[in-house]
mmCIF file of C-alpha atoms and ligand atoms in Angstrom:
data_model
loop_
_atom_site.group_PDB
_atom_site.id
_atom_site.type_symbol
_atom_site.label_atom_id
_atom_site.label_comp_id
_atom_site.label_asym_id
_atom_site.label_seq_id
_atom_site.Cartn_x
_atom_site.Cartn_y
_atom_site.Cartn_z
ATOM 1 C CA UNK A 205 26.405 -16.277 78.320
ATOM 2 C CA UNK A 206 24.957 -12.614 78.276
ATOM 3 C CA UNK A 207 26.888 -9.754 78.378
ATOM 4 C CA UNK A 208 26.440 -7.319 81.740
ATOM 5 C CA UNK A 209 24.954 -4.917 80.200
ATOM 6 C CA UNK A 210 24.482 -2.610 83.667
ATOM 7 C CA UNK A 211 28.607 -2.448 84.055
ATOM 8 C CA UNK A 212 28.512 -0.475 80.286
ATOM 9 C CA UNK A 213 26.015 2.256 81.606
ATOM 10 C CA UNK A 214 27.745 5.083 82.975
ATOM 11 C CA UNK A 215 26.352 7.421 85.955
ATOM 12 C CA UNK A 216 27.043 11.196 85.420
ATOM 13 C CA UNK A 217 26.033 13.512 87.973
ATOM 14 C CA UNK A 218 23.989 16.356 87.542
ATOM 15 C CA UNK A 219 23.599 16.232 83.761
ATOM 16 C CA UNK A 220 22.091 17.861 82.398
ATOM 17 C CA UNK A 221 20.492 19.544 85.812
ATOM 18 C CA UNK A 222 21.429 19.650 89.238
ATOM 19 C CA UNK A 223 20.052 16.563 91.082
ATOM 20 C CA UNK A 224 19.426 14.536 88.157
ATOM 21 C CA UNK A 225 21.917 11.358 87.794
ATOM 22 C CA UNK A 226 21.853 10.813 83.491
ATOM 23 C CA UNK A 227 22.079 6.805 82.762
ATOM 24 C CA UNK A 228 24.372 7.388 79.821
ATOM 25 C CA UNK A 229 24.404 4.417 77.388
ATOM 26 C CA UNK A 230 27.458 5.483 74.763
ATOM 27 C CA UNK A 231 29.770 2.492 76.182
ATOM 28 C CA UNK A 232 27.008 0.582 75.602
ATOM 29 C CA UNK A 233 26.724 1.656 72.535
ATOM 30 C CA UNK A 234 30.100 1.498 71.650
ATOM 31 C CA UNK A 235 30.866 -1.922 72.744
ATOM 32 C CA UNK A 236 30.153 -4.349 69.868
ATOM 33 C CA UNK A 237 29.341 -7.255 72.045
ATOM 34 C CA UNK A 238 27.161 -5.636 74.360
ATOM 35 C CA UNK A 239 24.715 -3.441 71.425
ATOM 36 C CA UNK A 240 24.308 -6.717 69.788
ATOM 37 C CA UNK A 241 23.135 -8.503 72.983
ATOM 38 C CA UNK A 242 21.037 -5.448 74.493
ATOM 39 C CA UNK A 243 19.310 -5.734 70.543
ATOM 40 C CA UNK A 244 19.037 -9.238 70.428
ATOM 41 C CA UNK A 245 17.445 -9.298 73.666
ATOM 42 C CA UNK A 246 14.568 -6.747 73.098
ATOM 43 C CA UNK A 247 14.122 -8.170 69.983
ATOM 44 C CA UNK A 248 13.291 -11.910 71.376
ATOM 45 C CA UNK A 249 11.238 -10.066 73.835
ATOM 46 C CA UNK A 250 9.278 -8.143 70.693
ATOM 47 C CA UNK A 251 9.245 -10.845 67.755
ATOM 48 C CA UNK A 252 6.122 -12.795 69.718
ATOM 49 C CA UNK A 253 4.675 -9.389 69.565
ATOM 50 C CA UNK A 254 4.849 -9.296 65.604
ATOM 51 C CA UNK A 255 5.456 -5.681 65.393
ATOM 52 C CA UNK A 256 5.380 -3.740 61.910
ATOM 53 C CA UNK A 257 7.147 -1.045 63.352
ATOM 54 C CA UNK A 258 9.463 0.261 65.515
ATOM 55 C CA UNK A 259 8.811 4.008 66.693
ATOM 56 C CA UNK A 260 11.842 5.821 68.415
ATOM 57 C CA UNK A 261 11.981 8.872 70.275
ATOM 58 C CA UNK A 262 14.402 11.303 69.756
ATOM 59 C CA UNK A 263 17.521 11.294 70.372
ATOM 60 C CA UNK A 264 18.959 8.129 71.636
ATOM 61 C CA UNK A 265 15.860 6.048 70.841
ATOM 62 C CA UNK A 266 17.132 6.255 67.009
ATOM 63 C CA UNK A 267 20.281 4.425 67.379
ATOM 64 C CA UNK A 268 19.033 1.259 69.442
ATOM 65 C CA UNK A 269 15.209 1.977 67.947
ATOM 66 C CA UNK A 270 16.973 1.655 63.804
ATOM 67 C CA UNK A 271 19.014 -1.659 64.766
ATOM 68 C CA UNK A 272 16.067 -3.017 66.857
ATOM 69 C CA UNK A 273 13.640 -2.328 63.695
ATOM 70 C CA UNK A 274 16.626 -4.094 61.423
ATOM 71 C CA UNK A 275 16.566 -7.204 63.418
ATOM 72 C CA UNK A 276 13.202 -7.320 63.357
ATOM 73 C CA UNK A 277 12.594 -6.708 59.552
ATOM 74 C CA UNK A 278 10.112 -3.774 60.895
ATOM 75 C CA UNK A 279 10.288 -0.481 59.238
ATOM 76 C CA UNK A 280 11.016 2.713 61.536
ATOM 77 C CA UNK A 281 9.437 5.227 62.578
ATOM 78 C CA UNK A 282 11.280 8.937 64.075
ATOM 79 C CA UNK A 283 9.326 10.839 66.960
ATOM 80 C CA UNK A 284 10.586 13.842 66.822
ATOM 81 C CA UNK A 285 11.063 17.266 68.636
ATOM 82 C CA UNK A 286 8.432 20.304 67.015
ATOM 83 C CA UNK A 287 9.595 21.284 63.736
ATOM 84 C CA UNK A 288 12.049 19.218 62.875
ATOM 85 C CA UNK A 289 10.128 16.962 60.665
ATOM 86 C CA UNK A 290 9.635 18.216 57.010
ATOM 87 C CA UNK A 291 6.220 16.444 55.910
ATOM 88 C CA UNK A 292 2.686 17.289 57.493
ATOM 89 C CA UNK A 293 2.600 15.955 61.285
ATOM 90 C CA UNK A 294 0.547 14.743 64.117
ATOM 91 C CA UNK A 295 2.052 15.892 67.774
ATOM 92 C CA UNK A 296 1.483 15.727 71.443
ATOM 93 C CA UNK A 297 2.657 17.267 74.582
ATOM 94 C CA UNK A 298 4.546 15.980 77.062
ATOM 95 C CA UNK A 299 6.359 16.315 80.566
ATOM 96 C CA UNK A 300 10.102 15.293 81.011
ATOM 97 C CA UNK A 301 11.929 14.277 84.131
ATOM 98 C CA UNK A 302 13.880 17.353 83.626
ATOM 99 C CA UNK A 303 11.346 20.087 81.531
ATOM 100 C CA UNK A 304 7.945 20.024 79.012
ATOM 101 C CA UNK A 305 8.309 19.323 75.403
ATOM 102 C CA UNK A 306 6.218 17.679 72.703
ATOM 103 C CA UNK A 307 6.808 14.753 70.001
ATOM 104 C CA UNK A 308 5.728 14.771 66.650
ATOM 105 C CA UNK A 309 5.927 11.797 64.382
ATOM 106 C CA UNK A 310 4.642 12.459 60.191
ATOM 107 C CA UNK A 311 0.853 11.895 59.591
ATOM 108 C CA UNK A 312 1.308 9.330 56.551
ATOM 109 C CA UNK A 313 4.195 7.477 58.946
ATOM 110 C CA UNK A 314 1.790 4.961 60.544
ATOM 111 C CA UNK A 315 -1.272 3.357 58.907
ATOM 112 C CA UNK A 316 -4.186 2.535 60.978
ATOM 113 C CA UNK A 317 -3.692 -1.097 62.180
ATOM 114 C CA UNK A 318 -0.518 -1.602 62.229
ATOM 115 C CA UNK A 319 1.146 -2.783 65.194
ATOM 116 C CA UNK A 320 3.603 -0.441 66.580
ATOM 117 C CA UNK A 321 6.577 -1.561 69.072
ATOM 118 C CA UNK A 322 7.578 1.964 70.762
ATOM 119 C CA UNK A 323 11.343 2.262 72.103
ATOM 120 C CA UNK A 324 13.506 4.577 73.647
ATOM 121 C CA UNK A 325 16.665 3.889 76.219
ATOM 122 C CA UNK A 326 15.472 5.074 79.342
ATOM 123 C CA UNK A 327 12.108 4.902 80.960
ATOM 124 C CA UNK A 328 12.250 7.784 84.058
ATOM 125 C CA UNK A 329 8.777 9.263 84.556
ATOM 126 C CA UNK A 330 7.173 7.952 81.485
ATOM 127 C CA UNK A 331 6.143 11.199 79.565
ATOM 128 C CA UNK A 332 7.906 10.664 76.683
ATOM 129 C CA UNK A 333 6.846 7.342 76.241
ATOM 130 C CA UNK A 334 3.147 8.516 77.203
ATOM 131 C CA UNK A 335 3.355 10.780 74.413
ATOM 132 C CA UNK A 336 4.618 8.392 71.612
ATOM 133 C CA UNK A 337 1.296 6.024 72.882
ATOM 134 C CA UNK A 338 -0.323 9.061 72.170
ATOM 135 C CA UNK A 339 1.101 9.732 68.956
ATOM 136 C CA UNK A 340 0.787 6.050 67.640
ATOM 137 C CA UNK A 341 -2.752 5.771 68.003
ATOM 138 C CA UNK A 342 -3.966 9.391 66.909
ATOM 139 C CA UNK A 343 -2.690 7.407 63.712
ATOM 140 C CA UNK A 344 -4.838 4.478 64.968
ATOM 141 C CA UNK A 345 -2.340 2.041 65.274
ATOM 142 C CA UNK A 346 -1.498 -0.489 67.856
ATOM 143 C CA UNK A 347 0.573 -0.306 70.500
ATOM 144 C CA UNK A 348 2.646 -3.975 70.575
ATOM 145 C CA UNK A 349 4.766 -3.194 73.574
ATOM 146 C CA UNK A 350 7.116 -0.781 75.156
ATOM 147 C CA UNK A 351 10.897 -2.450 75.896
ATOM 148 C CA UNK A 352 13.539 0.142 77.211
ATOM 149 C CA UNK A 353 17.050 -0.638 77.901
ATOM 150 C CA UNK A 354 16.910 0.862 81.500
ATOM 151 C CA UNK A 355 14.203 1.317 83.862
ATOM 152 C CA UNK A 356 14.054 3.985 86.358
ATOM 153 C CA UNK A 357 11.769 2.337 88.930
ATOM 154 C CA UNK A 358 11.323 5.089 91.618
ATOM 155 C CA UNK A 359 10.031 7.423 89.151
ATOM 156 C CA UNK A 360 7.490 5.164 88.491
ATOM 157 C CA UNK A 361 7.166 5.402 84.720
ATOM 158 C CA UNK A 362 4.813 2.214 84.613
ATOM 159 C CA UNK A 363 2.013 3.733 86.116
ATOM 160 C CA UNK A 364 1.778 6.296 83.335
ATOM 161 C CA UNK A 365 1.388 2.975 81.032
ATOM 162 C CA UNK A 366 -0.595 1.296 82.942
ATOM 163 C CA UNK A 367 -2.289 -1.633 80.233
ATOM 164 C CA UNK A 368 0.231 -1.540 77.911
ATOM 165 C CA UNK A 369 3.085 -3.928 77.944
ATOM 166 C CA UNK A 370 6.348 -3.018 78.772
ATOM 167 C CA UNK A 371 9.947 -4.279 79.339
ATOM 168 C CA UNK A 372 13.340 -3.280 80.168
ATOM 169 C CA UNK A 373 16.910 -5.059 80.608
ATOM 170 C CA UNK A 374 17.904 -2.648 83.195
ATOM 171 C CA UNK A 375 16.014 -1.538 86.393
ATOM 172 C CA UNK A 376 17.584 0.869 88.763
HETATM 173 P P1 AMP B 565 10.551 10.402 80.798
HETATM 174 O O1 AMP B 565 9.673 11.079 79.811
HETATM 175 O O2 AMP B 565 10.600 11.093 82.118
HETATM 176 O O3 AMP B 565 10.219 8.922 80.932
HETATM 177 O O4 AMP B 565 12.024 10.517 80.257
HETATM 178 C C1 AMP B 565 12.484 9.683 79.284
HETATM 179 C C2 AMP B 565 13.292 10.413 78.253
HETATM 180 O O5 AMP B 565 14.196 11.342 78.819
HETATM 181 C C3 AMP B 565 14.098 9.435 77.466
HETATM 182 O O6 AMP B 565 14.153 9.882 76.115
HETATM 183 C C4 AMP B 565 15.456 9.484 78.112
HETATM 184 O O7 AMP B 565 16.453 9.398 77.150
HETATM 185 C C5 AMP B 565 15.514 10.808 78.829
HETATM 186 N N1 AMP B 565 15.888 10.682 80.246
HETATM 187 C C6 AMP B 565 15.122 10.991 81.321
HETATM 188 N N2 AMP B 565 15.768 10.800 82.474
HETATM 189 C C7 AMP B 565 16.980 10.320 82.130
HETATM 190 C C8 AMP B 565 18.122 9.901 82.888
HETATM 191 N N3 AMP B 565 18.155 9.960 84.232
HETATM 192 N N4 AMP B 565 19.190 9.450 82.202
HETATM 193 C C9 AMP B 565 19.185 9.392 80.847
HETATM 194 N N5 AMP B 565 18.146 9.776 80.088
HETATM 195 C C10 AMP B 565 17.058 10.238 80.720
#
């Protein structure tokens, strides 16, 4: 039997702005049971896909992103804010449910052709994720698929992705 995965997300209020209701996934996280069936159910989702990587936007896409890449014997790859990354990098822009910002990910970090499986926790408006797309095939590789741990289906995040193929456990 599957673990309810919804009752370990927590709702917190206006965080980190007014009006905005943050899915916060930490229980998730922390309960042993339910990380190991929120992986092992992306991953069945992803194997068919036959990803070579597994790109994860910071923050919270590194935890579940790392363990998803694991259990798939995929390497990883970090997305991360401006200037944080050391080596020469590729970038794009991007609008957030909450602010702008932009995503960078190292130049050498994909090779053209290989398939990419992008992953973060929570789809909202789909910027972020619009961005990583972006990012993955500057580098000329292929977007696999797109699986999320929650969904935020009024914000319509799909749309944004419209051809690509994506999946969550969790739709609010
Ligand atoms: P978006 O670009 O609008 O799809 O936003 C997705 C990114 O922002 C993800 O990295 C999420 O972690 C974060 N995010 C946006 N809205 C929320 C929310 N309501 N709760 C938790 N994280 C969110």
């Amino acid at each position: 039997m599957s673990v309810d995965l919804a009752a370990k997300i927590r709702d917190v209020p206006d965080f980190p702005k007014p009006g905005i209701v943050f899915k916060d996934i930490m229980p998730l996280l922390a309960d042993a049971e339910a990380l190991r069936d929120a992986i092992d159910r992306i991953a069945e989702w992803a194997e068919p896909r036959k990803p070579d990587l597994v790109l994860g936007a910071e923050a919270r896409g590194y935890i579940t992103g790392g363990a998803l890449a694991c259990r798939l014997g995929c390497g990883f790859v970090a997305a991360r804010k401006p200037g944080k990354l050391p080596w020469r990098t590729v970038a794009a822009k991007y609008a957030l449910e909450y602010g702008f910002d932009s995503l960078e990910v190292h130049a050498d970090a994909i090779v053209a052709g290989q398939k990419v499986l992008i992953h973060d926790d929570v789809l909202a408006t789909g910027g972020t994720a619009k961005a990583t797309v972006e990012l993955v095939e500057q580098l000329r590789g292929e977007v696999v698929g797109l699986p999320f741990i929650i969904e935020l289906e009024f914000l319509n995040g799909r749309e944004r992705l419209e051809g690509y193929d994506v999946y969550s456990l969790i739709k609010y």
